[in-house]
């Protein structure tokens, strides 16, 4: 049985005060839920990771970063390494979020290096995949997701891949209010799970959690997570409101 996983991606939002307040609110509101076996993580901006982990200290909420660099240290101005993220208390790291791919210009090859470095360094990567609207309309969803999965996980052994969580985030649903229907999402999640079985083995397919992301909110979270292959949600906008994020966590129980 895969444990449900709800992760909040704060993106480039909050400040030192509001970020801590949000974390404290989520921490106190989730205390009674935590015992009921949901993995919860929040991914604040890099510079607020420190204050946020302090605010989460008495909770079971894990800390995640929104990105990382694959080199361990050195002359890489502006970048953050796996060991730095671990040092500050991170457990998870998003790799290949659609905004990194399509706004910043990250390639599958770069994302693969990040996923591999995260796993080797002991961080748990959340590999984000998903098609653009034009690709869905051209019936290329499976092709795009296959490319992103195969390239993103290239070189990872069947043992190492178990550290990975996959997030299926159709780009046309991110921040648009236009959620994929539970059926549309389930269809792709089922496809990804079968792909994992083909790329690795049944164990990988059964154990790896596949989250849905793209306008997940309190009103649709339960139905999305009620689908057989949807193991949780990666939440953007609604993770910035503690009550909404808590309602989504409750829907995962
Ligand atoms: P959204 O973002 O929930 O605001 O659509 C999801 C994401 O980008 O992870």
Tab-separated table of N, CA and C in Angstrom, residues 173-229:
chain	number	residue	atom	x	y	z
A	173	UNK	N	-2.710	22.581	-16.908
A	173	UNK	CA	-3.525	22.612	-15.680
A	173	UNK	C	-2.837	23.365	-14.552
A	174	UNK	N	-1.577	23.745	-14.748
A	174	UNK	CA	-0.822	24.377	-13.664
A	174	UNK	C	-1.141	25.860	-13.563
A	175	UNK	N	-1.686	26.235	-12.417
A	175	UNK	CA	-1.962	27.642	-12.142
A	175	UNK	C	-3.046	28.234	-13.024
A	176	UNK	N	-3.787	27.391	-13.727
A	176	UNK	CA	-4.797	27.890	-14.663
A	176	UNK	C	-6.207	27.744	-14.121
A	177	UNK	N	-6.345	26.978	-13.043
A	177	UNK	CA	-7.681	26.695	-12.526
A	177	UNK	C	-8.361	25.591	-13.327
A	178	UNK	N	-7.685	25.145	-14.388
A	178	UNK	CA	-8.264	24.108	-15.249
A	178	UNK	C	-7.647	22.752	-14.871
A	179	UNK	N	-8.276	22.082	-13.918
A	179	UNK	CA	-7.735	20.800	-13.441
A	179	UNK	C	-8.008	19.716	-14.469
A	180	UNK	N	-7.095	18.753	-14.563
A	180	UNK	CA	-7.407	17.562	-15.357
A	180	UNK	C	-8.558	16.852	-14.650
A	181	UNK	N	-9.429	16.213	-15.404
A	181	UNK	CA	-10.477	15.446	-14.726
A	181	UNK	C	-9.805	14.255	-14.049
A	182	UNK	N	-10.421	13.716	-13.010
A	182	UNK	CA	-9.828	12.541	-12.357
A	182	UNK	C	-9.570	11.421	-13.368
A	183	UNK	N	-10.447	11.294	-14.346
A	183	UNK	CA	-10.269	10.231	-15.342
A	183	UNK	C	-9.073	10.514	-16.243
A	184	UNK	N	-8.935	11.774	-16.671
A	184	UNK	CA	-7.779	12.132	-17.510
A	184	UNK	C	-6.484	11.884	-16.745
A	185	UNK	N	-6.463	12.297	-15.484
A	185	UNK	CA	-5.250	12.131	-14.681
A	185	UNK	C	-4.970	10.646	-14.457
A	186	UNK	N	-6.005	9.899	-14.065
A	186	UNK	CA	-5.821	8.466	-13.794
A	186	UNK	C	-5.255	7.730	-15.012
A	187	UNK	N	-5.733	8.114	-16.179
A	187	UNK	CA	-5.272	7.461	-17.410
A	187	UNK	C	-3.747	7.622	-17.563
A	188	UNK	N	-3.254	8.834	-17.308
A	188	UNK	CA	-1.808	9.066	-17.452
A	188	UNK	C	-1.041	8.411	-16.298
A	189	UNK	N	-1.611	8.464	-15.102
A	189	UNK	CA	-0.939	7.815	-13.964
A	189	UNK	C	-0.795	6.310	-14.202
A	190	UNK	N	-1.848	5.713	-14.728
A	190	UNK	CA	-1.804	4.281	-15.036
A	190	UNK	C	-0.731	4.023	-16.099
A	191	UNK	N	-0.661	4.920	-17.067
A	191	UNK	CA	0.352	4.787	-18.121
A	191	UNK	C	1.764	4.866	-17.514
A	192	UNK	N	1.963	5.836	-16.611
A	192	UNK	CA	3.285	6.007	-15.985
A	192	UNK	C	3.635	4.776	-15.144
A	193	UNK	N	2.659	4.235	-14.452
A	193	UNK	CA	2.940	3.056	-13.622
A	193	UNK	C	3.335	1.866	-14.500
A	194	UNK	N	2.659	1.716	-15.621
A	194	UNK	CA	3.018	0.618	-16.530
A	194	UNK	C	4.399	0.859	-17.146
A	195	UNK	N	4.697	2.132	-17.387
A	195	UNK	CA	6.011	2.484	-17.922
A	195	UNK	C	7.114	2.133	-16.911
A	196	UNK	N	6.846	2.388	-15.626
A	196	UNK	CA	7.834	2.046	-14.590
A	196	UNK	C	8.062	0.527	-14.542
A	197	UNK	N	6.996	-0.235	-14.739
A	197	UNK	CA	7.131	-1.695	-14.752
A	197	UNK	C	7.986	-2.126	-15.938
A	198	UNK	N	7.782	-1.439	-17.050
A	198	UNK	CA	8.531	-1.773	-18.267
A	198	UNK	C	10.006	-1.333	-18.132
A	199	UNK	N	10.222	-0.151	-17.579
A	199	UNK	CA	11.587	0.364	-17.441
A	199	UNK	C	12.340	-0.352	-16.326
A	200	UNK	N	11.637	-0.746	-15.267
A	200	UNK	CA	12.272	-1.380	-14.108
A	200	UNK	C	11.631	-2.739	-13.848
A	201	UNK	N	10.744	-2.777	-12.874
A	201	UNK	CA	10.104	-4.048	-12.527
A	201	UNK	C	8.787	-3.766	-11.785
A	202	UNK	N	8.114	-4.824	-11.385
A	202	UNK	CA	6.817	-4.664	-10.712
A	202	UNK	C	6.971	-3.953	-9.372
A	203	UNK	N	8.089	-4.199	-8.723
A	203	UNK	CA	8.320	-3.568	-7.412
A	203	UNK	C	8.341	-2.040	-7.574
A	204	UNK	N	9.079	-1.573	-8.559
A	204	UNK	CA	9.156	-0.121	-8.795
A	204	UNK	C	7.755	0.421	-9.108
A	205	UNK	N	7.045	-0.294	-9.964
A	205	UNK	CA	5.709	0.177	-10.356
A	205	UNK	C	4.763	0.222	-9.162
A	206	UNK	N	4.895	-0.760	-8.278
A	206	UNK	CA	3.986	-0.822	-7.121
A	206	UNK	C	4.362	0.171	-6.033
A	207	UNK	N	5.665	0.409	-5.865
A	207	UNK	CA	6.100	1.223	-4.717
A	207	UNK	C	6.195	2.713	-5.004
A	208	UNK	N	6.520	3.086	-6.226
A	208	UNK	CA	6.776	4.509	-6.499
A	208	UNK	C	5.458	5.283	-6.490
A	209	UNK	N	5.474	6.368	-5.713
A	209	UNK	CA	4.257	7.170	-5.636
A	209	UNK	C	4.200	8.126	-6.822
A	210	UNK	N	3.016	8.245	-7.381
A	210	UNK	CA	2.807	9.160	-8.508
A	210	UNK	C	1.769	10.190	-8.061
A	211	UNK	N	2.225	11.435	-7.949
A	211	UNK	CA	1.350	12.523	-7.503
A	211	UNK	C	0.754	13.225	-8.711
A	212	UNK	N	-0.401	13.818	-8.520
A	212	UNK	CA	-0.980	14.670	-9.568
A	212	UNK	C	-0.751	16.127	-9.171
A	213	UNK	N	-0.456	16.977	-10.121
A	213	UNK	CA	-0.353	18.410	-9.849
A	213	UNK	C	-0.960	19.210	-10.977
A	214	UNK	N	-1.589	20.312	-10.618
A	214	UNK	CA	-2.236	21.170	-11.623
A	214	UNK	C	-3.598	21.580	-11.109
A	215	UNK	N	-3.633	22.756	-10.433
A	215	UNK	CA	-4.884	23.288	-9.891
A	215	UNK	C	-5.591	22.321	-8.938
A	216	UNK	N	-4.795	21.579	-8.175
A	216	UNK	CA	-5.394	20.749	-7.115
A	216	UNK	C	-5.874	21.694	-6.025
A	217	UNK	N	-7.062	21.426	-5.497
A	217	UNK	CA	-7.632	22.289	-4.457
A	217	UNK	C	-8.569	21.472	-3.567
A	218	UNK	N	-9.058	22.072	-2.476
A	218	UNK	CA	-9.903	21.290	-1.573
A	218	UNK	C	-11.096	20.645	-2.289
A	219	UNK	N	-11.655	21.331	-3.255
A	219	UNK	CA	-12.854	20.817	-3.917
A	219	UNK	C	-12.624	19.637	-4.862
A	220	UNK	N	-11.394	19.406	-5.292
A	220	UNK	CA	-11.192	18.279	-6.218
A	220	UNK	C	-10.182	17.237	-5.709
A	221	UNK	N	-9.547	17.530	-4.562
A	221	UNK	CA	-8.455	16.662	-4.102
A	221	UNK	C	-8.929	15.241	-3.783
A	222	UNK	N	-10.071	15.122	-3.110
A	222	UNK	CA	-10.523	13.788	-2.693
A	222	UNK	C	-10.811	12.918	-3.910
A	223	UNK	N	-11.457	13.502	-4.901
A	223	UNK	CA	-11.799	12.700	-6.081
A	223	UNK	C	-10.540	12.317	-6.859
A	224	UNK	N	-9.610	13.258	-6.953
A	224	UNK	CA	-8.347	12.933	-7.646
A	224	UNK	C	-7.628	11.804	-6.911
A	225	UNK	N	-7.482	11.962	-5.594
A	225	UNK	CA	-6.727	10.962	-4.835
A	225	UNK	C	-7.508	9.666	-4.651
A	226	UNK	N	-8.773	9.694	-5.002
A	226	UNK	CA	-9.579	8.474	-4.949
A	226	UNK	C	-9.303	7.556	-6.140
A	227	UNK	N	-8.585	8.050	-7.127
A	227	UNK	CA	-8.255	7.224	-8.290
A	227	UNK	C	-7.150	6.237	-7.913
A	228	UNK	N	-7.239	5.075	-8.508
A	228	UNK	CA	-6.349	3.977	-8.142
A	228	UNK	C	-4.851	4.329	-8.187
A	229	UNK	N	-4.450	5.064	-9.190
A	229	UNK	CA	-3.011	5.308	-9.360
A	229	UNK	C	-2.576	6.716	-8.978
